Amino acid sequence: MIKRQTTINRIFKVSGIGLHTGREVTLEFLPRREPGIAFVHNGTIIPARYDMVADTRLSTQIASNGASVATIEHLMAAFYFSGITNCLVYIDGPEVPILDGSAWEFYQGMWKAGVYEFPENGVYLKVQRPVEVSHNDAWVRIKPLNTLDITMSIEFRQPVGKQRKRVTDVENAFSIVNSRTFTLLEEIEAIKKAGLAKGGSLDNAVVIGEDDVINPQGLRYRKELVNHKILDLIGDFYTSGYRILGKVEANKTGHYLNNKLLRELFSDPTNYAIY
């Protein structure tokens, strides 16, 4: 387990295409002394925090003073798995690149850069009281536990159907890190009509056809789709600014409910303790 605040040991860059904008974008990662992850776009610093989240349609977008950065969730999950608490990310476009649709390439870049540890703690948020949010038949709840334990349930049309996955050793669950984002074939046209997914392809997303996965190589894991939902949740939860400790149960959750849970959690200081 991470004991103290950390940052990357050296500067590195990652480039790729934005999933929704289709634009080439470069990220430059810099060590940071101040607590937290923050993006710099058009000269504006945007903390990667739950209260900076401005849009949750198909991705998590943060915004401040007219500047915004979208699709931060996979990168935030990579920071979590790498044990990085503090970092400054310069970005020359409006959206984090999708890369292969998972957090794997971001994680590799951080691993190669190495970790520098500071003396300060204040890394963990321990849930003290149960918190739950819901919308129709979707919900996510968290209750006290001394570790992070996640159970995720999803349900889509066949051939996906219902999937459920529990992860108890989240910090070492590397099958989560490289599980890719996914979509149903019939949803692609509507998403593109909305001006999104301009950079989407079989290279960066799993596409579910009528009878099977369309991608030539198929799935990386039997439960890759529910794995990816867990990845999204971890990335969204890391916008709390802390490594959350609690028992999480989620059903059909997405970026909106993940953010709503954090807002509810932080609405009452008796809900949590920081150490």
PDB file of C-alpha atoms in Angstrom:
ATOM      1  CA  MET A   1       0.000   0.000   0.000  1.00  0.00           C
ATOM      2  CA  ILE A   2       1.090   3.569  -0.674  1.00  0.00           C
ATOM      3  CA  LYS A   3       2.079   5.192   2.631  1.00  0.00           C
ATOM      4  CA  ARG A   4       2.910   8.775   1.672  1.00  0.00           C
ATOM      5  CA  GLN A   5       2.369  11.365  -1.042  1.00  0.00           C
ATOM      6  CA  THR A   6       4.291  10.652  -4.238  1.00  0.00           C
ATOM      7  CA  THR A   7       5.077  12.079  -7.654  1.00  0.00           C
ATOM      8  CA  ILE A   8       6.765  10.854 -10.820  1.00  0.00           C
ATOM      9  CA  ASN A   9      10.556  10.697 -10.817  1.00  0.00           C
ATOM     10  CA  ARG A  10      11.072  12.252 -14.255  1.00  0.00           C
ATOM     11  CA  ILE A  11       9.215  14.086 -17.028  1.00  0.00           C
ATOM     12  CA  PHE A  12       7.685  12.032 -19.843  1.00  0.00           C
ATOM     13  CA  LYS A  13       5.217  12.481 -22.715  1.00  0.00           C
ATOM     14  CA  VAL A  14       2.338  10.502 -24.203  1.00  0.00           C
ATOM     15  CA  SER A  15       0.599  11.283 -27.526  1.00  0.00           C
ATOM     16  CA  GLY A  16      -2.488   9.903 -29.199  1.00  0.00           C
ATOM     17  CA  ILE A  17      -5.953  10.542 -30.612  1.00  0.00           C
ATOM     18  CA  GLY A  18      -8.900  11.780 -28.563  1.00  0.00           C
ATOM     19  CA  LEU A  19     -11.794   9.305 -28.600  1.00  0.00           C
ATOM     20  CA  HIS A  20     -14.520  11.911 -28.976  1.00  0.00           C
ATOM     21  CA  THR A  21     -12.696  14.803 -30.704  1.00  0.00           C
ATOM     22  CA  GLY A  22     -10.557  12.663 -33.038  1.00  0.00           C
ATOM     23  CA  ARG A  23      -7.754  15.188 -32.506  1.00  0.00           C
ATOM     24  CA  GLU A  24      -4.079  14.388 -31.985  1.00  0.00           C
ATOM     25  CA  VAL A  25      -3.062  15.454 -28.485  1.00  0.00           C
ATOM     26  CA  THR A  26       0.111  15.313 -26.421  1.00  0.00           C
ATOM     27  CA  LEU A  27       0.369  15.048 -22.652  1.00  0.00           C
ATOM     28  CA  GLU A  28       3.508  16.094 -20.771  1.00  0.00           C
ATOM     29  CA  PHE A  29       3.775  14.753 -17.221  1.00  0.00           C
ATOM     30  CA  LEU A  30       5.741  16.820 -14.694  1.00  0.00           C
ATOM     31  CA  PRO A  31       6.626  16.079 -11.058  1.00  0.00           C
ATOM     32  CA  ARG A  32       4.521  18.095  -8.612  1.00  0.00           C
ATOM     33  CA  ARG A  33       5.186  19.029  -4.986  1.00  0.00           C
ATOM     34  CA  GLU A  34       1.658  20.203  -4.234  1.00  0.00           C
ATOM     35  CA  PRO A  35      -0.926  17.529  -3.345  1.00  0.00           C
ATOM     36  CA  GLY A  36      -3.169  16.181  -6.084  1.00  0.00           C
ATOM     37  CA  ILE A  37      -3.330  15.650  -9.834  1.00  0.00           C
ATOM     38  CA  ALA A  38      -3.904  18.747 -11.982  1.00  0.00           C
ATOM     39  CA  PHE A  39      -4.090  19.475 -15.716  1.00  0.00           C
ATOM     40  CA  VAL A  40      -2.805  22.605 -17.448  1.00  0.00           C
ATOM     41  CA  HIS A  41      -4.710  23.538 -20.612  1.00  0.00           C
ATOM     42  CA  ASN A  42      -4.469  26.906 -22.393  1.00  0.00           C
ATOM     43  CA  GLY A  43      -2.573  28.298 -19.425  1.00  0.00           C
ATOM     44  CA  THR A  44      -5.274  27.339 -16.912  1.00  0.00           C
ATOM     45  CA  ILE A  45      -4.657  24.882 -14.072  1.00  0.00           C
ATOM     46  CA  ILE A  46      -7.605  22.521 -13.622  1.00  0.00           C
ATOM     47  CA  PRO A  47      -7.481  20.294 -10.532  1.00  0.00           C
ATOM     48  CA  ALA A  48      -8.591  16.739 -11.346  1.00  0.00           C
ATOM     49  CA  ARG A  49     -11.139  16.899  -8.570  1.00  0.00           C
ATOM     50  CA  TYR A  50     -14.740  15.750  -8.244  1.00  0.00           C
ATOM     51  CA  ASP A  51     -15.963  19.334  -7.681  1.00  0.00           C
ATOM     52  CA  MET A  52     -14.352  20.414 -10.973  1.00  0.00           C
ATOM     53  CA  VAL A  53     -16.348  17.836 -12.970  1.00  0.00           C
ATOM     54  CA  ALA A  54     -18.495  19.694 -15.508  1.00  0.00           C
ATOM     55  CA  ASP A  55     -19.792  16.924 -17.802  1.00  0.00           C
ATOM     56  CA  THR A  56     -20.274  13.164 -17.436  1.00  0.00           C
ATOM     57  CA  ARG A  57     -21.750  12.215 -20.840  1.00  0.00           C
ATOM     58  CA  LEU A  58     -19.727   9.197 -22.020  1.00  0.00           C
ATOM     59  CA  SER A  59     -16.634  10.458 -20.159  1.00  0.00           C
ATOM     60  CA  THR A  60     -15.554  12.556 -17.176  1.00  0.00           C
ATOM     61  CA  GLN A  61     -14.742  16.168 -18.053  1.00  0.00           C
ATOM     62  CA  ILE A  62     -13.265  18.748 -15.704  1.00  0.00           C
ATOM     63  CA  ALA A  63     -13.405  22.507 -16.271  1.00  0.00           C
ATOM     64  CA  SER A  64     -12.238  25.797 -14.749  1.00  0.00           C
ATOM     65  CA  ASN A  65     -12.180  29.421 -15.949  1.00  0.00           C
ATOM     66  CA  GLY A  66     -13.298  28.565 -19.479  1.00  0.00           C
ATOM     67  CA  ALA A  67     -10.780  25.727 -19.976  1.00  0.00           C
ATOM     68  CA  SER A  68     -11.733  22.050 -19.900  1.00  0.00           C
ATOM     69  CA  VAL A  69     -10.231  18.572 -20.274  1.00  0.00           C
ATOM     70  CA  ALA A  70     -12.391  15.550 -21.130  1.00  0.00           C
ATOM     71  CA  THR A  71     -12.015  11.771 -20.847  1.00  0.00           C
ATOM     72  CA  ILE A  72      -9.718  11.873 -17.812  1.00  0.00           C
ATOM     73  CA  GLU A  73     -11.001   8.657 -16.177  1.00  0.00           C
ATOM     74  CA  HIS A  74      -8.542   6.121 -17.660  1.00  0.00           C
ATOM     75  CA  LEU A  75      -5.577   8.363 -16.911  1.00  0.00           C
ATOM     76  CA  MET A  76      -6.801   8.907 -13.348  1.00  0.00           C
ATOM     77  CA  ALA A  77      -7.069   5.141 -12.906  1.00  0.00           C
ATOM     78  CA  ALA A  78      -3.467   4.802 -14.135  1.00  0.00           C
ATOM     79  CA  PHE A  79      -2.358   7.308 -11.490  1.00  0.00           C
ATOM     80  CA  TYR A  80      -4.177   5.225  -8.879  1.00  0.00           C
ATOM     81  CA  PHE A  81      -2.562   1.951  -9.937  1.00  0.00           C
ATOM     82  CA  SER A  82       0.868   3.592 -10.230  1.00  0.00           C
ATOM     83  CA  GLY A  83       0.629   4.982  -6.720  1.00  0.00           C
ATOM     84  CA  ILE A  84       1.064   8.579  -7.920  1.00  0.00           C
ATOM     85  CA  THR A  85      -0.694  11.155  -5.735  1.00  0.00           C
ATOM     86  CA  ASN A  86       0.770  14.410  -7.099  1.00  0.00           C
ATOM     87  CA  CYS A  87       1.386  15.259 -10.762  1.00  0.00           C
ATOM     88  CA  LEU A  88       1.018  18.132 -13.219  1.00  0.00           C
ATOM     89  CA  VAL A  89      -0.214  17.175 -16.700  1.00  0.00           C
ATOM     90  CA  TYR A  90       0.224  19.677 -19.540  1.00  0.00           C
ATOM     91  CA  ILE A  91      -2.222  18.942 -22.364  1.00  0.00           C
ATOM     92  CA  ASP A  92      -2.345  20.652 -25.773  1.00  0.00           C
ATOM     93  CA  GLY A  93      -5.888  19.606 -26.634  1.00  0.00           C
ATOM     94  CA  PRO A  94      -9.337  19.373 -25.041  1.00  0.00           C
ATOM     95  CA  GLU A  95      -9.300  15.625 -24.413  1.00  0.00           C
ATOM     96  CA  VAL A  96      -6.977  12.985 -22.987  1.00  0.00           C
ATOM     97  CA  PRO A  97      -5.983  10.507 -25.744  1.00  0.00           C
ATOM     98  CA  ILE A  98      -7.812   7.184 -25.738  1.00  0.00           C
ATOM     99  CA  LEU A  99      -4.716   5.140 -26.754  1.00  0.00           C
ATOM    100  CA  ASP A 100      -5.810   1.470 -26.741  1.00  0.00           C
ATOM    101  CA  GLY A 101      -9.023   2.150 -24.793  1.00  0.00           C
ATOM    102  CA  SER A 102      -7.586   1.100 -21.438  1.00  0.00           C
ATOM    103  CA  ALA A 103      -5.222   2.630 -18.856  1.00  0.00           C
ATOM    104  CA  TRP A 104      -2.309   0.345 -19.755  1.00  0.00           C
ATOM    105  CA  GLU A 105      -0.085   2.712 -21.781  1.00  0.00           C
ATOM    106  CA  PHE A 106      -0.470   5.500 -19.209  1.00  0.00           C
ATOM    107  CA  TYR A 107       0.413   3.041 -16.453  1.00  0.00           C
ATOM    108  CA  GLN A 108       3.513   1.858 -18.347  1.00  0.00           C
ATOM    109  CA  GLY A 109       4.708   5.436 -18.815  1.00  0.00           C
ATOM    110  CA  MET A 110       4.384   6.131 -15.094  1.00  0.00           C
ATOM    111  CA  TRP A 111       6.075   2.861 -14.158  1.00  0.00           C
ATOM    112  CA  LYS A 112       9.047   3.691 -16.389  1.00  0.00           C
ATOM    113  CA  ALA A 113       9.243   7.225 -14.961  1.00  0.00           C
ATOM    114  CA  GLY A 114       9.430   5.855 -11.429  1.00  0.00           C
ATOM    115  CA  VAL A 115       8.019   7.151  -8.153  1.00  0.00           C
ATOM    116  CA  TYR A 116       9.419   9.795  -5.812  1.00  0.00           C
ATOM    117  CA  GLU A 117       8.076   9.740  -2.249  1.00  0.00           C
ATOM    118  CA  PHE A 118       7.456  12.782  -0.041  1.00  0.00           C
ATOM    119  CA  PRO A 119       7.347  12.705   3.783  1.00  0.00           C
ATOM    120  CA  GLU A 120       3.705  13.842   3.988  1.00  0.00           C
ATOM    121  CA  ASN A 121       0.794  11.452   4.338  1.00  0.00           C
ATOM    122  CA  GLY A 122      -2.876  12.414   3.816  1.00  0.00           C
ATOM    123  CA  VAL A 123      -3.172   9.814   1.055  1.00  0.00           C
ATOM    124  CA  TYR A 124      -6.169   7.740   2.168  1.00  0.00           C
ATOM    125  CA  LEU A 125      -9.818   8.546   2.705  1.00  0.00           C
ATOM    126  CA  LYS A 126     -11.518   6.040   4.975  1.00  0.00           C
ATOM    127  CA  VAL A 127     -15.296   5.900   4.713  1.00  0.00           C
ATOM    128  CA  GLN A 128     -16.894   6.190   8.164  1.00  0.00           C
ATOM    129  CA  ARG A 129     -20.605   6.027   7.282  1.00  0.00           C
ATOM    130  CA  PRO A 130     -22.559   4.384   4.432  1.00  0.00           C
ATOM    131  CA  VAL A 131     -23.288   6.607   1.432  1.00  0.00           C
ATOM    132  CA  GLU A 132     -25.498   5.684  -1.532  1.00  0.00           C
ATOM    133  CA  VAL A 133     -26.797   7.382  -4.682  1.00  0.00           C
ATOM    134  CA  SER A 134     -29.099   6.076  -7.393  1.00  0.00           C
ATOM    135  CA  HIS A 135     -30.846   6.906 -10.649  1.00  0.00           C
ATOM    136  CA  ASN A 136     -33.652   4.636 -11.867  1.00  0.00           C
ATOM    137  CA  ASP A 137     -32.269   1.071 -11.563  1.00  0.00           C
ATOM    138  CA  ALA A 138     -28.624   2.212 -11.427  1.00  0.00           C
ATOM    139  CA  TRP A 139     -26.920   2.752  -8.099  1.00  0.00           C
ATOM    140  CA  VAL A 140     -23.590   2.859  -6.307  1.00  0.00           C
ATOM    141  CA  ARG A 141     -22.981   2.681  -2.575  1.00  0.00           C
ATOM    142  CA  ILE A 142     -20.022   2.583  -0.234  1.00  0.00           C
ATOM    143  CA  LYS A 143     -19.725   1.597   3.408  1.00  0.00           C
ATOM    144  CA  PRO A 144     -16.869   1.373   5.926  1.00  0.00           C
ATOM    145  CA  LEU A 145     -14.058  -1.114   5.331  1.00  0.00           C
ATOM    146  CA  ASN A 146     -10.297  -1.008   5.953  1.00  0.00           C
ATOM    147  CA  THR A 147      -9.456  -1.682   2.298  1.00  0.00           C
ATOM    148  CA  LEU A 148     -11.015  -0.988  -1.111  1.00  0.00           C
ATOM    149  CA  ASP A 149     -13.351  -3.810  -2.110  1.00  0.00           C
ATOM    150  CA  ILE A 150     -15.402  -3.348  -5.306  1.00  0.00           C
ATOM    151  CA  THR A 151     -18.305  -5.408  -6.614  1.00  0.00           C
ATOM    152  CA  MET A 152     -19.590  -4.242 -10.006  1.00  0.00           C
ATOM    153  CA  SER A 153     -22.674  -5.465 -11.889  1.00  0.00           C
ATOM    154  CA  ILE A 154     -23.578  -4.531 -15.456  1.00  0.00           C
ATOM    155  CA  GLU A 155     -26.379  -5.566 -17.808  1.00  0.00           C
ATOM    156  CA  PHE A 156     -26.608  -5.103 -21.570  1.00  0.00           C
ATOM    157  CA  ARG A 157     -28.316  -6.959 -24.382  1.00  0.00           C
ATOM    158  CA  GLN A 158     -26.919 -10.288 -25.491  1.00  0.00           C
ATOM    159  CA  PRO A 159     -24.263 -11.395 -26.144  1.00  0.00           C
ATOM    160  CA  VAL A 160     -23.138  -9.378 -23.078  1.00  0.00           C
ATOM    161  CA  GLY A 161     -26.055 -10.052 -20.750  1.00  0.00           C
ATOM    162  CA  LYS A 162     -25.443  -9.702 -17.016  1.00  0.00           C
ATOM    163  CA  GLN A 163     -21.881  -9.613 -15.708  1.00  0.00           C
ATOM    164  CA  ARG A 164     -20.653  -9.326 -12.136  1.00  0.00           C
ATOM    165  CA  LYS A 165     -17.124  -8.987 -10.804  1.00  0.00           C
ATOM    166  CA  ARG A 166     -15.681  -8.559  -7.335  1.00  0.00           C
ATOM    167  CA  VAL A 167     -12.159  -7.212  -6.800  1.00  0.00           C
ATOM    168  CA  THR A 168     -10.774  -7.369  -3.274  1.00  0.00           C
ATOM    169  CA  ASP A 169      -7.083  -6.612  -3.928  1.00  0.00           C
ATOM    170  CA  VAL A 170      -7.734  -3.545  -6.046  1.00  0.00           C
ATOM    171  CA  GLU A 171      -4.235  -2.033  -5.863  1.00  0.00           C
ATOM    172  CA  ASN A 172      -2.820  -5.135  -7.581  1.00  0.00           C
ATOM    173  CA  ALA A 173      -5.699  -5.909  -9.967  1.00  0.00           C
ATOM    174  CA  PHE A 174      -3.767  -5.422 -13.185  1.00  0.00           C
ATOM    175  CA  SER A 175      -6.394  -7.194 -15.299  1.00  0.00           C
ATOM    176  CA  ILE A 176      -8.479  -4.072 -14.626  1.00  0.00           C
ATOM    177  CA  VAL A 177      -5.745  -1.709 -15.899  1.00  0.00           C
ATOM    178  CA  ASN A 178      -5.728  -3.042 -19.473  1.00  0.00           C
ATOM    179  CA  SER A 179      -9.428  -3.758 -19.980  1.00  0.00           C
ATOM    180  CA  ARG A 180     -10.769  -1.591 -22.806  1.00  0.00           C
ATOM    181  CA  THR A 181     -13.744   0.702 -23.193  1.00  0.00           C
ATOM    182  CA  PHE A 182     -16.680  -0.748 -25.136  1.00  0.00           C
ATOM    183  CA  THR A 183     -19.862   0.135 -27.008  1.00  0.00           C
ATOM    184  CA  LEU A 184     -22.779  -1.578 -28.694  1.00  0.00           C
ATOM    185  CA  LEU A 185     -22.735  -1.480 -32.491  1.00  0.00           C
ATOM    186  CA  GLU A 186     -26.174   0.157 -32.744  1.00  0.00           C
ATOM    187  CA  GLU A 187     -25.162   3.005 -30.417  1.00  0.00           C
ATOM    188  CA  ILE A 188     -22.266   4.215 -32.591  1.00  0.00           C
ATOM    189  CA  GLU A 189     -24.389   6.121 -35.116  1.00  0.00           C
ATOM    190  CA  ALA A 190     -26.253   8.077 -32.413  1.00  0.00           C
ATOM    191  CA  ILE A 191     -23.012   8.855 -30.587  1.00  0.00           C
ATOM    192  CA  LYS A 192     -21.427  10.186 -33.786  1.00  0.00           C
ATOM    193  CA  LYS A 193     -24.540  12.246 -34.588  1.00  0.00           C
ATOM    194  CA  ALA A 194     -24.029  13.891 -31.207  1.00  0.00           C
ATOM    195  CA  GLY A 195     -20.546  14.905 -32.386  1.00  0.00           C
ATOM    196  CA  LEU A 196     -18.757  12.329 -30.253  1.00  0.00           C
ATOM    197  CA  ALA A 197     -16.539   9.275 -30.886  1.00  0.00           C
ATOM    198  CA  LYS A 198     -14.826  10.907 -33.885  1.00  0.00           C
ATOM    199  CA  GLY A 199     -11.638   9.049 -32.989  1.00  0.00           C
ATOM    200  CA  GLY A 200     -13.267   5.726 -32.142  1.00  0.00           C
ATOM    201  CA  SER A 201     -12.084   2.539 -33.861  1.00  0.00           C
ATOM    202  CA  LEU A 202     -11.544  -1.170 -33.258  1.00  0.00           C
ATOM    203  CA  ASP A 203      -8.019  -0.198 -32.171  1.00  0.00           C
ATOM    204  CA  ASN A 204      -9.288   1.647 -29.111  1.00  0.00           C
ATOM    205  CA  ALA A 205     -12.694   0.176 -28.218  1.00  0.00           C
ATOM    206  CA  VAL A 206     -14.469  -3.156 -27.984  1.00  0.00           C
ATOM    207  CA  VAL A 207     -17.536  -3.146 -30.256  1.00  0.00           C
ATOM    208  CA  ILE A 208     -20.380  -5.553 -29.462  1.00  0.00           C
ATOM    209  CA  GLY A 209     -22.175  -6.762 -32.595  1.00  0.00           C
ATOM    210  CA  GLU A 210     -25.441  -8.659 -32.857  1.00  0.00           C
ATOM    211  CA  ASP A 211     -23.931 -12.037 -31.997  1.00  0.00           C
ATOM    212  CA  ASP A 212     -20.368 -11.477 -30.853  1.00  0.00           C
ATOM    213  CA  VAL A 213     -17.496  -9.044 -30.383  1.00  0.00           C
ATOM    214  CA  ILE A 214     -16.550  -7.465 -33.731  1.00  0.00           C
ATOM    215  CA  ASN A 215     -12.886  -6.893 -32.869  1.00  0.00           C
ATOM    216  CA  PRO A 216     -10.738  -9.464 -34.754  1.00  0.00           C
ATOM    217  CA  GLN A 217      -8.753 -10.438 -31.640  1.00  0.00           C
ATOM    218  CA  GLY A 218     -11.866 -10.646 -29.464  1.00  0.00           C
ATOM    219  CA  LEU A 219     -11.733  -9.868 -25.750  1.00  0.00           C
ATOM    220  CA  ARG A 220      -8.603  -9.685 -23.609  1.00  0.00           C
ATOM    221  CA  TYR A 221     -10.485 -11.166 -20.651  1.00  0.00           C
ATOM    222  CA  ARG A 222     -13.742 -13.066 -20.359  1.00  0.00           C
ATOM    223  CA  LYS A 223     -15.070 -10.289 -18.126  1.00  0.00           C
ATOM    224  CA  GLU A 224     -13.298  -7.410 -19.888  1.00  0.00           C
ATOM    225  CA  LEU A 225     -16.467  -5.308 -20.096  1.00  0.00           C
ATOM    226  CA  VAL A 226     -17.286  -5.366 -16.388  1.00  0.00           C
ATOM    227  CA  ASN A 227     -13.540  -4.980 -15.719  1.00  0.00           C
ATOM    228  CA  HIS A 228     -13.604  -1.736 -17.673  1.00  0.00           C
ATOM    229  CA  LYS A 229     -16.554  -0.443 -15.667  1.00  0.00           C
ATOM    230  CA  ILE A 230     -14.461  -1.037 -12.550  1.00  0.00           C
ATOM    231  CA  LEU A 231     -11.574   0.841 -14.199  1.00  0.00           C
ATOM    232  CA  ASP A 232     -13.873   3.803 -14.886  1.00  0.00           C
ATOM    233  CA  LEU A 233     -15.106   3.772 -11.299  1.00  0.00           C
ATOM    234  CA  ILE A 234     -11.552   3.721  -9.907  1.00  0.00           C
ATOM    235  CA  GLY A 235     -10.573   6.638 -12.160  1.00  0.00           C
ATOM    236  CA  ASP A 236     -13.664   8.619 -11.196  1.00  0.00           C
ATOM    237  CA  PHE A 237     -13.180   7.873  -7.493  1.00  0.00           C
ATOM    238  CA  TYR A 238      -9.563   9.075  -7.681  1.00  0.00           C
ATOM    239  CA  THR A 239     -10.931  12.563  -8.418  1.00  0.00           C
ATOM    240  CA  SER A 240     -11.678  12.546  -4.689  1.00  0.00           C
ATOM    241  CA  GLY A 241      -7.982  13.370  -4.323  1.00  0.00           C
ATOM    242  CA  TYR A 242      -7.481  10.296  -2.142  1.00  0.00           C
ATOM    243  CA  ARG A 243      -7.181   6.525  -2.262  1.00  0.00           C
ATOM    244  CA  ILE A 244     -10.612   5.585  -0.951  1.00  0.00           C
ATOM    245  CA  LEU A 245     -11.048   2.786   1.572  1.00  0.00           C
ATOM    246  CA  GLY A 246     -14.498   1.239   1.696  1.00  0.00           C
ATOM    247  CA  LYS A 247     -16.716  -1.541   0.441  1.00  0.00           C
ATOM    248  CA  VAL A 248     -18.186  -0.457  -2.911  1.00  0.00           C
ATOM    249  CA  GLU A 249     -21.200  -2.110  -4.517  1.00  0.00           C
ATOM    250  CA  ALA A 250     -22.324  -0.781  -7.895  1.00  0.00           C
ATOM    251  CA  ASN A 251     -25.036  -1.682 -10.370  1.00  0.00           C
ATOM    252  CA  LYS A 252     -25.140  -0.140 -13.863  1.00  0.00           C
ATOM    253  CA  THR A 253     -23.242   2.864 -12.577  1.00  0.00           C
ATOM    254  CA  GLY A 254     -21.492   5.396 -14.814  1.00  0.00           C
ATOM    255  CA  HIS A 255     -19.560   8.649 -14.606  1.00  0.00           C
ATOM    256  CA  TYR A 256     -22.598  10.648 -13.458  1.00  0.00           C
ATOM    257  CA  LEU A 257     -23.387   8.435 -10.465  1.00  0.00           C
ATOM    258  CA  ASN A 258     -19.713   7.948  -9.588  1.00  0.00           C
ATOM    259  CA  ASN A 259     -19.323  11.715  -9.327  1.00  0.00           C
ATOM    260  CA  LYS A 260     -22.617  12.098  -7.503  1.00  0.00           C
ATOM    261  CA  LEU A 261     -21.461   9.613  -4.865  1.00  0.00           C
ATOM    262  CA  LEU A 262     -18.292  11.636  -4.240  1.00  0.00           C
ATOM    263  CA  ARG A 263     -20.305  14.838  -3.886  1.00  0.00           C
ATOM    264  CA  GLU A 264     -22.591  13.109  -1.391  1.00  0.00           C
ATOM    265  CA  LEU A 265     -19.609  11.651   0.479  1.00  0.00           C
ATOM    266  CA  PHE A 266     -17.920  15.045   0.856  1.00  0.00           C
ATOM    267  CA  SER A 267     -21.161  16.826   1.767  1.00  0.00           C
ATOM    268  CA  ASP A 268     -20.744  15.747   5.410  1.00  0.00           C
ATOM    269  CA  PRO A 269     -17.293  15.647   7.069  1.00  0.00           C
ATOM    270  CA  THR A 270     -18.484  12.907   9.425  1.00  0.00           C
ATOM    271  CA  ASN A 271     -18.726  10.551   6.426  1.00  0.00           C
ATOM    272  CA  TYR A 272     -14.958  10.112   6.174  1.00  0.00           C
ATOM    273  CA  ALA A 273     -11.523  10.447   7.760  1.00  0.00           C
ATOM    274  CA  ILE A 274      -8.261  11.388   6.035  1.00  0.00           C
ATOM    275  CA  TYR A 275      -4.891   9.918   6.929  1.00  0.00           C
TER     276      TYR A 275
END
